PDB file of C-alpha atoms in Angstrom:
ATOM      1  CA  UNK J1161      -3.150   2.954  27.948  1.00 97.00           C
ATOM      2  CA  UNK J1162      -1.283   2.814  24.899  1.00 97.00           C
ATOM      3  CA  UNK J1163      -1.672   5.338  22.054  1.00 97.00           C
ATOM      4  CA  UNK J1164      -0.763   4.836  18.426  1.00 96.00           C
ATOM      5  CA  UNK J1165      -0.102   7.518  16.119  1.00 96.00           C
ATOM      6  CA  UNK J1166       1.996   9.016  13.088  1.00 96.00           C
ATOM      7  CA  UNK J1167       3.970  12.603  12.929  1.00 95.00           C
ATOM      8  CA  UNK J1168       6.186  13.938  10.094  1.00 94.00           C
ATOM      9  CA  UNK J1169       8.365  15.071  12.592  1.00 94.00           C
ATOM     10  CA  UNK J1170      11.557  13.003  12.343  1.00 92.00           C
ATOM     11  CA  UNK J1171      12.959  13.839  15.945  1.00 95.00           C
ATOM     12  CA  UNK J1172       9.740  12.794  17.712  1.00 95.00           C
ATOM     13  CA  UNK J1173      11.068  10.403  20.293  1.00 95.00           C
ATOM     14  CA  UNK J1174      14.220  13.197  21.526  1.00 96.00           C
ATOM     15  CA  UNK J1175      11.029  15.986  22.161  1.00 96.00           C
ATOM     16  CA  UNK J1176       8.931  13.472  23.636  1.00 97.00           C
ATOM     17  CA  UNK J1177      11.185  12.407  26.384  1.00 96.00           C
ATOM     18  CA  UNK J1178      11.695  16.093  26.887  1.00 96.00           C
ATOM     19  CA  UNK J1179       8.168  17.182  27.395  1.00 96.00           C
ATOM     20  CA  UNK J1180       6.858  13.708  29.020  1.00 96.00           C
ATOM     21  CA  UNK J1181       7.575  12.193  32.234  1.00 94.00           C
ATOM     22  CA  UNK J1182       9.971   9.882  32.453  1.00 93.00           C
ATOM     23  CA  UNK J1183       7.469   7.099  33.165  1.00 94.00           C
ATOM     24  CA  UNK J1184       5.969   7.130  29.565  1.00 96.00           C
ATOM     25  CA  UNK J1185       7.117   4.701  27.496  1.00 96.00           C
ATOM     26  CA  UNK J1186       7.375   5.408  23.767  1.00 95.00           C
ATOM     27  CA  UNK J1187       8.685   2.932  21.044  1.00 94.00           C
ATOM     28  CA  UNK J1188       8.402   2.869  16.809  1.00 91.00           C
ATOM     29  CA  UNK J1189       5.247   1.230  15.649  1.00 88.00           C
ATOM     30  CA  UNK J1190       5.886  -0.926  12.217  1.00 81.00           C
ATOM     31  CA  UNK J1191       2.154  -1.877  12.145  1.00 84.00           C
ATOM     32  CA  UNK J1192       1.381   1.998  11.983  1.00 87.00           C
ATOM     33  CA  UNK J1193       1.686   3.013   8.523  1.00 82.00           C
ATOM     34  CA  UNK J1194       0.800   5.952   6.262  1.00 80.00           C
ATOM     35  CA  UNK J1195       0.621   5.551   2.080  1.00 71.00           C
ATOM     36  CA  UNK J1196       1.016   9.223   0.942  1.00 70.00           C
ATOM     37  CA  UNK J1197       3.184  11.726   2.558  1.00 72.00           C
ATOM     38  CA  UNK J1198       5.922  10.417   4.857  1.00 77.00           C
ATOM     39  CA  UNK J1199       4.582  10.257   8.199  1.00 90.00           C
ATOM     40  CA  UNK J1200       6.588   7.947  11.569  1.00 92.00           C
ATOM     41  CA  UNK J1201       4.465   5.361  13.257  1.00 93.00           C
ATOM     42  CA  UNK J1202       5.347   5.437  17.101  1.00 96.00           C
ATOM     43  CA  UNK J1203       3.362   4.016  19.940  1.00 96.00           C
ATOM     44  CA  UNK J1204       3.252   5.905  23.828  1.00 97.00           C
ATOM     45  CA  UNK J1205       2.596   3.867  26.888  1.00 97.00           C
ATOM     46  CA  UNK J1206       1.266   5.183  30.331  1.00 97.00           C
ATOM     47  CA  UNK J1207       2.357   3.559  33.392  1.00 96.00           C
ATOM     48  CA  UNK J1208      -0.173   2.166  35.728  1.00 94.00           C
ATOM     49  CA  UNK J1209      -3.016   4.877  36.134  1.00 94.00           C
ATOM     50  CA  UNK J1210      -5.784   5.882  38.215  1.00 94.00           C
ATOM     51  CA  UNK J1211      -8.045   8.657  39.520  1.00 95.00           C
ATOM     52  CA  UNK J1212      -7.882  12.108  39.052  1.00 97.00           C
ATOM     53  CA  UNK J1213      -3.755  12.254  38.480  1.00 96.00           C
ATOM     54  CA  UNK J1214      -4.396   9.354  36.048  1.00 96.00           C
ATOM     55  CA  UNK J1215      -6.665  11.633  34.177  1.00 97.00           C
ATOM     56  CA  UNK J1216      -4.451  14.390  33.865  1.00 97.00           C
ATOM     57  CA  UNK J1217      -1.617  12.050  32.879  1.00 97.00           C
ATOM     58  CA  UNK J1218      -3.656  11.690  29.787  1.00 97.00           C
ATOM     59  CA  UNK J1219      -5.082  14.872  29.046  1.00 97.00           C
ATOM     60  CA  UNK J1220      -0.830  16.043  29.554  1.00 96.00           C
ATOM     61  CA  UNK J1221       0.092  13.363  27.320  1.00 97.00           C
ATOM     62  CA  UNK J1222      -2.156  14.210  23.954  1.00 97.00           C
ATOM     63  CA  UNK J1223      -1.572  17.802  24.479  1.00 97.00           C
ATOM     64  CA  UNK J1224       1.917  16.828  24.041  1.00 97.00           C
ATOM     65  CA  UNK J1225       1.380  14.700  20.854  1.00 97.00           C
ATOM     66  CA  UNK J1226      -0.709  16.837  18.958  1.00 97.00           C
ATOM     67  CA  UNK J1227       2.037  19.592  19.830  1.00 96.00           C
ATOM     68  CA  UNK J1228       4.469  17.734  16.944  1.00 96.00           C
ATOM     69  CA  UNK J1229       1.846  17.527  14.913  1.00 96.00           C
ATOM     70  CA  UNK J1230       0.622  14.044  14.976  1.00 96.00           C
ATOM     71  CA  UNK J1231      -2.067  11.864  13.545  1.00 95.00           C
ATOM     72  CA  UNK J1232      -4.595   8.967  13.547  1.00 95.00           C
ATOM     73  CA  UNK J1233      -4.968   6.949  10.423  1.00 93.00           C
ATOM     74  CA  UNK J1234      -7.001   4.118   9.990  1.00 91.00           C
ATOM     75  CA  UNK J1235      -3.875   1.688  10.931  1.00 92.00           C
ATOM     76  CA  UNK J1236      -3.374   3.356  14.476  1.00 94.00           C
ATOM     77  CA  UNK J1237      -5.199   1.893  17.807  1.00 94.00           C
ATOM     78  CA  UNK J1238      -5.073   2.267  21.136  1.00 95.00           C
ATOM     79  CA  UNK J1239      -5.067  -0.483  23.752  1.00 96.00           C
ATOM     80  CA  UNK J1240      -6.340  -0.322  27.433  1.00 97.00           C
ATOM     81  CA  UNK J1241      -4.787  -2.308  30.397  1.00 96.00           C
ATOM     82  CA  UNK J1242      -6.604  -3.210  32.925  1.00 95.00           C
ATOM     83  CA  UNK J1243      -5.322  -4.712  36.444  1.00 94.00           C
ATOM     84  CA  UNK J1244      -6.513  -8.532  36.698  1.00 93.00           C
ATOM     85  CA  UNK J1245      -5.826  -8.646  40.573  1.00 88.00           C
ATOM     86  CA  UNK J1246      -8.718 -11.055  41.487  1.00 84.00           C
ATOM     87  CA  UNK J1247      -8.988 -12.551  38.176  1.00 87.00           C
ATOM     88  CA  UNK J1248      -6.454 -15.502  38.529  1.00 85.00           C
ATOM     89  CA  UNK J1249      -6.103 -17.700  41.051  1.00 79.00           C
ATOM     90  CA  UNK J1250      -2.539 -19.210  40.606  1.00 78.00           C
ATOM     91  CA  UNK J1251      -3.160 -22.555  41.694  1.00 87.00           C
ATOM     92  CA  UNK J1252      -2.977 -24.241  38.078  1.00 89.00           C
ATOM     93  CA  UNK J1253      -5.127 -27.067  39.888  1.00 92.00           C
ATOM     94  CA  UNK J1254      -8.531 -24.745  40.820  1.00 94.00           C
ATOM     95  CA  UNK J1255     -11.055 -23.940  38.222  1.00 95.00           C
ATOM     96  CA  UNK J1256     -10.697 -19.902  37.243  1.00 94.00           C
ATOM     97  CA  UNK J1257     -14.279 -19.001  37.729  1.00 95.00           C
ATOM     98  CA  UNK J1258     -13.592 -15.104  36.952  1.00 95.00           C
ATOM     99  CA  UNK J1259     -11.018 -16.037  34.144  1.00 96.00           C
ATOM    100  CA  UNK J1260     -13.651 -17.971  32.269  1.00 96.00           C
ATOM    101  CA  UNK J1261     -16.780 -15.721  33.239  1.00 96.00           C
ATOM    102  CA  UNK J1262     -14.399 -12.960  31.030  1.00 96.00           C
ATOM    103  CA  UNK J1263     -13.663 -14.976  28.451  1.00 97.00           C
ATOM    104  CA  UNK J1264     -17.684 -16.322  28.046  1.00 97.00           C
ATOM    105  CA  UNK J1265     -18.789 -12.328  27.801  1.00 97.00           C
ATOM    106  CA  UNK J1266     -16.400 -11.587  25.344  1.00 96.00           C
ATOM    107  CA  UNK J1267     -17.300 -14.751  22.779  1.00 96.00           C
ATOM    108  CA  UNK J1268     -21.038 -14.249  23.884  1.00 96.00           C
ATOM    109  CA  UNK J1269     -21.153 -10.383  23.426  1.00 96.00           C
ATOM    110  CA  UNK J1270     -18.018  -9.617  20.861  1.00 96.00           C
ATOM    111  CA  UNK J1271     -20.187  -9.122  17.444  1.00 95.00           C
ATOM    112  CA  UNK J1272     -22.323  -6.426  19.735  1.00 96.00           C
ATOM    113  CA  UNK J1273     -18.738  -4.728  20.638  1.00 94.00           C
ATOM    114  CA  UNK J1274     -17.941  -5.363  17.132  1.00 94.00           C
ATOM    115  CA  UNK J1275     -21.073  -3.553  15.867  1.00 95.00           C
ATOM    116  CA  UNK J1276     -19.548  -0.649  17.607  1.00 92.00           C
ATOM    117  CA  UNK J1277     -16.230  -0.072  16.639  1.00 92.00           C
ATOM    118  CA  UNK J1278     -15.111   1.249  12.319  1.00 91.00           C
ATOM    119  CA  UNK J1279     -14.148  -1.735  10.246  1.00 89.00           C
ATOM    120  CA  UNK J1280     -10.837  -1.032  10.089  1.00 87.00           C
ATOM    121  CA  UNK J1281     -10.522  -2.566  13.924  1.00 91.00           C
ATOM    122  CA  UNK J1282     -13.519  -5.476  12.945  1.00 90.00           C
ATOM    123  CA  UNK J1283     -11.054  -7.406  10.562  1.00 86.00           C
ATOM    124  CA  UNK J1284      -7.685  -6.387  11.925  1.00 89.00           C
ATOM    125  CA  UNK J1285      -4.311  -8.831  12.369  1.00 91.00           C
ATOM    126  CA  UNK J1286      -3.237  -6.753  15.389  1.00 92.00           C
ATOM    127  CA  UNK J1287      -6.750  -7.205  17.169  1.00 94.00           C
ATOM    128  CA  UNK J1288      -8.371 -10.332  15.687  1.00 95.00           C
ATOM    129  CA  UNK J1289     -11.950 -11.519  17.388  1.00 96.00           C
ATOM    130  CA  UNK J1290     -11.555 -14.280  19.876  1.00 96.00           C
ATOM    131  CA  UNK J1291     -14.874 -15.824  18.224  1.00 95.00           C
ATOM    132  CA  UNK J1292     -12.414 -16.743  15.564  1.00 94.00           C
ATOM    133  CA  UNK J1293     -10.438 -18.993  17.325  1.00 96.00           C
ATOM    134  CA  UNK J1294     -12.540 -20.247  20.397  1.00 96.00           C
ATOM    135  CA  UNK J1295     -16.197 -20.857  21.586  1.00 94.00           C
ATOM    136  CA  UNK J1296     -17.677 -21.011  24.578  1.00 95.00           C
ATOM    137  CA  UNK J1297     -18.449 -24.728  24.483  1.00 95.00           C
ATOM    138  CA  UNK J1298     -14.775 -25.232  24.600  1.00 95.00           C
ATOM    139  CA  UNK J1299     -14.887 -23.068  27.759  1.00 96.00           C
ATOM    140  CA  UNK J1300     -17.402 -25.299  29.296  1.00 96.00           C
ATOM    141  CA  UNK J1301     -14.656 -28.330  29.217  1.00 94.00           C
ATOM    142  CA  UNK J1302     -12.368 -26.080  30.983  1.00 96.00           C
ATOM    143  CA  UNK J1303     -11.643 -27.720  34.808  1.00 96.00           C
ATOM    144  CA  UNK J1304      -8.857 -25.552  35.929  1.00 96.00           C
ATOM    145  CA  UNK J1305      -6.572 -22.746  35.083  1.00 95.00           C
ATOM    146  CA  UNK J1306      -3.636 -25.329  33.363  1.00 95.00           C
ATOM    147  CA  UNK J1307      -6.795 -26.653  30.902  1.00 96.00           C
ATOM    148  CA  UNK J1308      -7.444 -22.445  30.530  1.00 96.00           C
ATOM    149  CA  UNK J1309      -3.749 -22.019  29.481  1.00 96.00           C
ATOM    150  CA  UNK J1310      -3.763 -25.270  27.363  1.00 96.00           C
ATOM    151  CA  UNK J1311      -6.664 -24.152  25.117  1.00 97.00           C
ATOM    152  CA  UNK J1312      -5.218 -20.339  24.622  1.00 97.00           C
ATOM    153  CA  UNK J1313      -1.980 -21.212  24.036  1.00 97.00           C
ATOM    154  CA  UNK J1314      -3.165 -24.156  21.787  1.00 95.00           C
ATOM    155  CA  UNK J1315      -0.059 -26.140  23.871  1.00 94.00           C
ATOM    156  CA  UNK J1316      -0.325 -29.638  25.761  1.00 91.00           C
ATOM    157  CA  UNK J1317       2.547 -29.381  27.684  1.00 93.00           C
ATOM    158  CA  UNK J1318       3.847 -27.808  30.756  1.00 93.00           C
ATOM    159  CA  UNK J1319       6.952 -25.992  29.121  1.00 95.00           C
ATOM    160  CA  UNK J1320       5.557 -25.020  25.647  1.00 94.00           C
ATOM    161  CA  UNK J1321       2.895 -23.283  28.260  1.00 95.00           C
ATOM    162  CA  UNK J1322       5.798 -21.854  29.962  1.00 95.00           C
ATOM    163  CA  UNK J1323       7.393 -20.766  26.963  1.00 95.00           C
ATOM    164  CA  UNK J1324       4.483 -19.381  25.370  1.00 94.00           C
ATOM    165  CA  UNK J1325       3.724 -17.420  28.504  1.00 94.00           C
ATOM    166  CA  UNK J1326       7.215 -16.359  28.382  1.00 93.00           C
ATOM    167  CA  UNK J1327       7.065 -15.047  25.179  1.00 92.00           C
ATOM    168  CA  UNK J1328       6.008 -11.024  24.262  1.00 85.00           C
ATOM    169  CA  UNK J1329       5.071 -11.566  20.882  1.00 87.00           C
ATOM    170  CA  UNK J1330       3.318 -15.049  21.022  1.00 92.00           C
ATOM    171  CA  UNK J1331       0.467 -14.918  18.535  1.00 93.00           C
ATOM    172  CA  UNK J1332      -1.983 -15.392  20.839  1.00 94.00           C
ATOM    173  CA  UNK J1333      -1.831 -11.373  22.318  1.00 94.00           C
ATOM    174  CA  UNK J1334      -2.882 -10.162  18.852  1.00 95.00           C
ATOM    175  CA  UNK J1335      -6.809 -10.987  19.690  1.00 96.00           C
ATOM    176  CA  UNK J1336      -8.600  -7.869  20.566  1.00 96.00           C
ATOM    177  CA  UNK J1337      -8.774  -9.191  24.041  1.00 97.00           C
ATOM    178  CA  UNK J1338      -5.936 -10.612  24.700  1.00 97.00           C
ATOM    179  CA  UNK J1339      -5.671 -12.949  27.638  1.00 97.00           C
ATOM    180  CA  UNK J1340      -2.121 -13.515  27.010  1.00 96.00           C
ATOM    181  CA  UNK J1341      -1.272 -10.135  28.651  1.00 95.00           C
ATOM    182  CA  UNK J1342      -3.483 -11.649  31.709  1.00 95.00           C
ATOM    183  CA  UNK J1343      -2.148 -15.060  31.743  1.00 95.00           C
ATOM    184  CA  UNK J1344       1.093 -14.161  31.585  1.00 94.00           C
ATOM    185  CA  UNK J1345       1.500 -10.851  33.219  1.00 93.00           C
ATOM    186  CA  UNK J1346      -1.282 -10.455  35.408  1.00 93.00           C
ATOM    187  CA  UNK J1347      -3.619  -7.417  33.340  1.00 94.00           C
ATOM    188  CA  UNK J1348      -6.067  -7.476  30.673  1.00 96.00           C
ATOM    189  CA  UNK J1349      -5.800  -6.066  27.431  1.00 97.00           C
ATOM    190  CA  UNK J1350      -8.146  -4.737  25.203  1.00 97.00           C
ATOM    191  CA  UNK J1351      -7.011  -3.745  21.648  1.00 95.00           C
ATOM    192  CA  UNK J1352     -10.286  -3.044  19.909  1.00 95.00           C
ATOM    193  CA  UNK J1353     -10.232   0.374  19.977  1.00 95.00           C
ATOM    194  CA  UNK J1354      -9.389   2.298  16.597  1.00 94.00           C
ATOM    195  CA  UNK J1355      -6.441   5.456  16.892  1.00 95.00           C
ATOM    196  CA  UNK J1356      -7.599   8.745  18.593  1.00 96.00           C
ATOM    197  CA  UNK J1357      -5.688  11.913  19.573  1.00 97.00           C
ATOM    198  CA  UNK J1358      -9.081  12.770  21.862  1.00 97.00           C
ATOM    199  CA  UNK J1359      -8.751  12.927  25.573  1.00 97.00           C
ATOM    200  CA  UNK J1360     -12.291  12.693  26.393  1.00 96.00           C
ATOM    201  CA  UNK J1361     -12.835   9.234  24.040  1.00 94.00           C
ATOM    202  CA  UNK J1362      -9.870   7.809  25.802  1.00 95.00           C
ATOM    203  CA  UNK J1363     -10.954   8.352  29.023  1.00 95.00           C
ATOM    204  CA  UNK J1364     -14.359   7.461  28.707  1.00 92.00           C
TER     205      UNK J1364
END
């Protein structure tokens, strides 16, 4: 998981890497942003979790945040990884079955997820809707995983495929499920989720 969030305190990332294990990653978030008092937008990434030591990993690493005093806003979210062994076959030439069975419940069943979830994260630049882009007729035309990668990287080619792949920032990860992070590295993202400091709502 990956948590966004905002704390006056200046010298956040120094008493972060001395209460957190190592394996947390922790970076400055520009897209987190506060308009009164001054506040620093950072962003905290878990490794690879699971199970009960998974758990506590998270419970460890809120207790931790909230301990320099930091915040949600409505500009904060938090994104979930999830491993996409069995997802991709990587033969370009075979159709994905799972890969496009995804991407069909996500257009077919986004506005209910939508429904869910505070405005703020329903018209959002960092986690647009897929249904904006694609439908699932297009997905119908899809006969193996190169025509997948053409149509979400909007690229004909072999090597702007390659290059979009390559790329961390490409446009296309800022849906809120982003099936860049799966083409390209292998695990599925899912931004949707608006900013919380709340163990339980993380984990559940």
């Amino acid at each position: 998981v990956e948590l966004e969030a905002l704390t006056p305190e200046r010298d956040w990332s120094s008493i972060l890497k001395s209460k957190l294990p190592a394996e947390i990653g922790m970076a400055t978030d520009s897209s987190v942003r506060n308009h009164g008092e001054a506040l620093n937008g950072y962003e905290v990434q878990t490794p690879k979790i699971s199970g009960a030591k998974g758990e506590e990993l998270v419970r460890r690493t809120i207790t931790v945040l909230k301990g320099i005093d930091s915040v949600v806003n409505n500009t904060c979210g938090f994104h979930v990884h999830l491993d996409g062994k069995g997802l991709l076959n990587h033969d370009r030439k075979k159709y994905p079955k799972e890969l496009i069975q995804l991407w069909k419940t996500y257009l077919v069943f986004e506005d209910v997820f939508l429904s869910m979830l505070p405005f703020s994260r329903r018209r959002n630049d960092y986690c647009r809707p897929i249904g904006w882009a694609f439908n699932v007729h297009e997905l119908d035309n899809i006969r193996s995983l190169a025509d997948a990668e053409r149509l979400w990287y909007a690229e004909r080619n072999y090597n702007g495929i390659q290059n979009a792949k390559g790329s961390h920032y490409h446009p296309s990860r800022y849906f809120g499920a982003n099936f860049h992070s799966l083409l390209a590295h292998g695990h599925f993202e899912v931004r949707f989720h608006s900013g919380t400091l709340n163990a339980k709502k993380v984990l559940e």
